[in-house]
Amino acid sequence: MNSAPQPEIWVDSHCHLWNGGAELVAEAHQDGVAWIVDIGTDVEHSIAALERARTLPGVAATIGLHPHDADEGPAALDALEQLIAAGETPVAIGECGLDYYYEHSDRGAQRAAFAAQIAMAHRYELALVIHSRDAWEDTFDVLDAEGVPPGTVFHCFTGGPDEARAALDRGASVSFSGIVSFRNAAEIRDAAALVPADRYLVETDAPYLAPVPKRGKQNRPSWVRFVGEAVAAARGVPASQVAAETTTNAVRIFGLGEPEAS
């Protein structure tokens, strides 16, 4: 007698539940998303993410200072660390890193804030969530200087095979967003094809970067399965395999509870 197929269980490893959090979380759970990692980008958003993690089922929070806000400097970083000292339990530091595309903050301030948050991840034995845009060389230089924390994740990976190998060689994992489903993202799909089964994640980065076939709409955590389907196509495997592998990886990296089928 054949048993019924098990439902796919997903983890959205990176999103921003700024508006409509309870509704979005409930919808995601109905669509097979067991966990959502709600990302802090500054002190205010980190505090809000921690509050949602306390009150919404299947939500975990990070705290971090985004490179766009790096000019806020040591005061913001001190305030983030005080959250941990006060007993808050984020699952990672970040998102942090370097963004030389927009350059909303001075590059030197970005590098200093990034280095400080790598040190914080080491200090509290937390995972690290990295944002890197048009800054691969400096991102790897800062990481090499500070040491790569276990559980480091390059979120919304936009590199190709060379950048993926450089991240993997340093012990990091890579997380694919809806960009992997875009027509002009062949290099990202090539990277998705080569990463080992235990070193990749999927994410929505909601409310940004809605995947095909939802492109152009405001993204939602429940749509992480479309990202997974695009990754599965790039890897030549069933979507159910990507769901199982990425869920296992997210649970391990972020220390999440074991997911249950909805």
Coordinates of C-alpha atoms in Angstrom, one line a residue:
M1 CA 0.0 0.0 0.0
N2 CA 1.5 3.3 -1.1
S3 CA 1.5 6.1 1.5
A4 CA 0.2 9.5 0.5
P5 CA 2.9 12.0 -0.6
Q6 CA 4.1 14.3 2.1
P7 CA 3.2 18.0 1.7
E8 CA 6.1 20.3 0.8
I9 CA 7.2 22.4 3.8
W10 CA 9.1 25.6 3.1
V11 CA 11.0 28.2 5.1
D12 CA 11.1 31.8 3.9
S13 CA 14.6 32.5 5.2
H14 CA 14.5 36.3 4.6
C15 CA 11.6 38.7 4.5
H16 CA 10.4 42.0 6.0
L17 CA 7.0 41.8 7.7
W18 CA 6.5 45.5 8.0
N19 CA 2.8 45.6 7.2
G20 CA 0.1 43.1 7.6
G21 CA 2.3 40.7 9.5
A22 CA -0.4 38.5 11.1
E23 CA -2.3 38.2 7.8
L24 CA 0.8 37.4 5.8
V25 CA 2.0 34.8 8.3
A26 CA -1.4 33.0 8.4
E27 CA -1.5 32.9 4.6
A28 CA 2.0 31.6 4.5
H29 CA 1.3 28.8 7.0
Q30 CA -1.7 27.8 4.9
D31 CA 0.5 27.5 1.9
G32 CA 3.1 25.2 3.5
V33 CA 5.5 27.8 4.9
A34 CA 6.5 26.5 8.4
W35 CA 8.9 29.3 9.3
I36 CA 9.5 32.9 8.3
V37 CA 12.7 34.8 9.2
D38 CA 11.8 38.4 9.7
I39 CA 14.8 40.6 9.1
G40 CA 16.0 43.6 11.1
T41 CA 17.5 46.5 9.1
D42 CA 17.9 49.1 11.8
V43 CA 17.1 49.5 15.5
E44 CA 13.5 50.3 15.0
H45 CA 12.8 47.5 12.5
S46 CA 14.8 45.1 14.6
I47 CA 12.7 45.8 17.7
A48 CA 9.5 45.4 15.7
A49 CA 10.8 42.1 14.2
L50 CA 11.5 40.7 17.7
E51 CA 8.0 41.7 18.8
R52 CA 6.5 39.9 15.9
A53 CA 8.6 36.8 16.6
R54 CA 7.2 36.8 20.2
T55 CA 3.6 37.1 19.1
L56 CA 3.3 35.4 15.7
P57 CA 3.7 31.6 15.3
G58 CA 6.4 30.3 13.1
V59 CA 8.2 33.7 13.0
A60 CA 11.9 34.2 13.9
A61 CA 13.7 37.5 14.0
T62 CA 17.1 38.9 13.2
I63 CA 18.6 42.2 14.4
G64 CA 20.9 44.3 12.2
L65 CA 22.0 47.5 10.6
H66 CA 21.6 47.5 6.8
P67 CA 24.4 49.1 4.8
H68 CA 21.9 51.8 3.7
D69 CA 21.8 52.9 7.3
A70 CA 25.4 52.4 8.2
D71 CA 25.9 56.1 8.7
E72 CA 24.0 55.7 12.0
G73 CA 27.2 54.2 13.2
P74 CA 28.3 53.0 16.7
A75 CA 25.2 54.3 18.5
A76 CA 22.9 52.1 16.5
L77 CA 25.2 49.1 16.8
D78 CA 25.3 49.6 20.6
A79 CA 21.5 49.8 20.7
L80 CA 21.3 46.5 18.8
E81 CA 23.7 44.8 21.2
Q82 CA 21.8 46.1 24.2
L83 CA 18.7 44.2 22.9
I84 CA 20.7 40.9 23.3
A85 CA 21.9 42.1 26.7
A86 CA 18.3 42.7 27.7
G87 CA 17.4 39.1 26.9
E88 CA 16.2 39.2 23.4
T89 CA 16.8 36.2 21.3
P90 CA 17.4 36.9 17.6
V91 CA 18.4 34.0 15.4
A92 CA 21.0 36.0 13.5
I93 CA 22.8 39.3 13.1
G94 CA 21.9 41.2 9.9
E95 CA 21.1 42.0 7.4
C96 CA 24.4 43.8 7.2
G97 CA 27.1 44.2 4.6
L98 CA 28.0 46.4 1.7
D99 CA 25.9 48.1 -1.0
Y100 CA 28.0 50.0 -3.6
Y101 CA 25.1 50.3 -6.0
Y102 CA 23.0 52.8 -4.1
E103 CA 25.7 54.0 -1.7
H104 CA 23.1 55.5 0.7
S105 CA 25.9 55.4 3.3
D106 CA 29.6 56.2 3.1
R107 CA 31.6 53.2 2.0
G108 CA 33.9 53.5 5.0
A109 CA 30.9 53.6 7.4
Q110 CA 29.5 50.5 5.6
R111 CA 32.7 48.6 6.1
A112 CA 33.0 49.6 9.7
A113 CA 29.4 48.6 10.5
F114 CA 29.8 45.3 8.6
A115 CA 32.9 44.4 10.6
A116 CA 31.3 45.3 13.9
Q117 CA 28.3 43.1 13.1
I118 CA 30.5 40.2 12.1
A119 CA 32.2 40.6 15.5
M120 CA 28.8 40.7 17.2
A121 CA 27.8 37.4 15.5
H122 CA 31.0 35.8 16.7
R123 CA 30.5 37.2 20.2
Y124 CA 27.0 35.8 20.6
E125 CA 27.5 32.7 18.4
L126 CA 24.7 33.8 16.1
A127 CA 24.3 33.3 12.3
L128 CA 25.2 36.2 10.0
V129 CA 23.0 37.5 7.2
I130 CA 24.9 39.4 4.5
H131 CA 23.7 41.9 1.9
S132 CA 26.3 42.4 -0.8
R133 CA 25.6 44.4 -4.0
D134 CA 28.3 45.5 -6.4
A135 CA 30.8 45.0 -3.6
W136 CA 32.0 41.4 -3.8
E137 CA 35.7 42.1 -3.4
D138 CA 35.3 44.3 -0.3
T139 CA 32.7 42.0 1.2
F140 CA 35.1 39.1 1.0
D141 CA 38.0 41.2 2.3
V142 CA 36.0 42.3 5.4
L143 CA 34.9 38.7 6.0
D144 CA 38.4 37.4 5.7
A145 CA 39.7 40.0 8.1
E146 CA 37.1 39.4 10.7
G147 CA 36.6 35.6 10.2
V148 CA 33.4 34.0 8.8
P149 CA 30.9 33.1 11.6
P150 CA 29.3 29.6 11.3
G151 CA 25.9 30.0 9.8
T152 CA 26.9 32.9 7.5
V153 CA 24.3 33.4 4.7
F154 CA 24.6 35.5 1.6
H155 CA 21.0 36.7 1.2
C156 CA 19.4 37.5 -2.1
F157 CA 22.4 36.0 -3.9
T158 CA 23.0 38.0 -7.2
G159 CA 26.4 36.6 -8.1
G160 CA 27.4 33.9 -10.6
P161 CA 29.3 30.6 -10.1
D162 CA 32.6 32.4 -9.2
E163 CA 31.0 34.4 -6.4
A164 CA 29.1 31.3 -5.2
R165 CA 32.3 29.3 -5.0
A166 CA 34.1 32.1 -3.1
A167 CA 31.2 32.2 -0.6
L168 CA 31.2 28.4 -0.3
D169 CA 35.0 28.2 0.1
R170 CA 34.6 30.4 3.2
G171 CA 32.0 28.1 4.7
A172 CA 29.0 30.3 3.9
S173 CA 25.7 29.4 2.4
V174 CA 23.8 31.2 -0.3
S175 CA 20.1 32.2 -0.3
F176 CA 18.2 32.6 -3.6
S177 CA 15.4 35.1 -4.0
G178 CA 12.8 35.6 -6.8
I179 CA 15.6 37.0 -9.0
V180 CA 16.5 33.4 -9.8
S181 CA 13.3 33.1 -11.7
F182 CA 13.9 36.3 -13.8
R183 CA 14.6 35.8 -17.5
N184 CA 18.0 37.6 -17.4
A185 CA 19.3 35.7 -14.4
A186 CA 21.2 32.9 -16.1
E187 CA 24.3 33.3 -14.0
I188 CA 22.3 33.1 -10.8
R189 CA 20.7 29.9 -12.0
D190 CA 24.1 28.6 -12.8
A191 CA 25.1 29.3 -9.2
A192 CA 22.0 27.6 -8.0
A193 CA 22.9 24.5 -9.9
L194 CA 26.3 24.1 -8.3
V195 CA 25.7 24.7 -4.6
P196 CA 25.8 21.6 -2.4
A197 CA 22.5 20.3 -1.0
D198 CA 23.4 21.5 2.5
R199 CA 24.5 25.0 1.6
Y200 CA 21.6 26.8 0.1
L201 CA 18.3 28.5 1.1
V202 CA 15.3 30.1 -0.5
E203 CA 13.7 33.4 0.4
T204 CA 11.2 36.0 -0.8
D205 CA 12.8 39.2 0.5
A206 CA 9.2 40.3 0.6
P207 CA 7.8 42.8 0.0
Y208 CA 10.4 43.1 -2.8
L209 CA 11.3 40.9 -5.8
A210 CA 8.2 38.9 -6.4
P211 CA 9.1 35.8 -8.4
V212 CA 7.7 34.7 -11.7
P213 CA 4.7 34.2 -12.1
K214 CA 3.9 37.0 -9.6
R215 CA 6.5 39.5 -10.8
G216 CA 5.4 43.1 -10.6
K217 CA 3.2 42.5 -7.6
Q218 CA 4.0 43.1 -3.9
N219 CA 5.8 40.0 -2.7
R220 CA 4.5 37.7 0.1
P221 CA 6.1 35.0 2.2
S222 CA 3.6 32.5 0.8
W223 CA 5.2 32.8 -2.6
V224 CA 8.6 31.3 -1.5
R225 CA 7.5 28.1 -3.2
F226 CA 7.8 29.8 -6.6
V227 CA 11.4 30.7 -5.8
G228 CA 11.9 27.1 -4.8
E229 CA 10.4 25.9 -8.1
A230 CA 12.8 28.1 -10.1
V231 CA 15.7 26.7 -8.1
A232 CA 14.5 23.2 -8.6
A233 CA 14.4 23.8 -12.4
A234 CA 18.0 25.1 -12.3
R235 CA 19.1 22.1 -10.3
G236 CA 17.2 19.6 -12.3
V237 CA 15.4 18.1 -9.3
P238 CA 11.8 18.1 -8.0
A239 CA 10.6 21.1 -6.0
S240 CA 9.8 18.8 -3.1
Q241 CA 13.6 18.0 -2.9
V242 CA 14.4 21.7 -2.8
A243 CA 11.8 22.2 -0.1
A244 CA 13.2 19.5 2.0
E245 CA 16.8 20.5 1.6
T246 CA 16.3 24.2 2.1
T247 CA 14.0 23.7 5.1
T248 CA 16.6 21.4 6.8
N249 CA 19.3 24.0 6.1
A250 CA 17.3 26.9 7.5
V251 CA 16.4 25.0 10.6
R252 CA 20.0 24.2 11.2
I253 CA 21.5 27.6 10.4
F254 CA 18.9 29.7 12.4
G255 CA 18.3 27.2 15.2
L256 CA 14.5 27.0 14.4
G257 CA 12.2 24.4 15.8
E258 CA 11.4 21.4 13.6
P259 CA 8.7 22.3 11.1
E260 CA 5.3 20.7 11.1
A261 CA 3.2 20.2 8.0
S262 CA 0.2 22.5 7.8

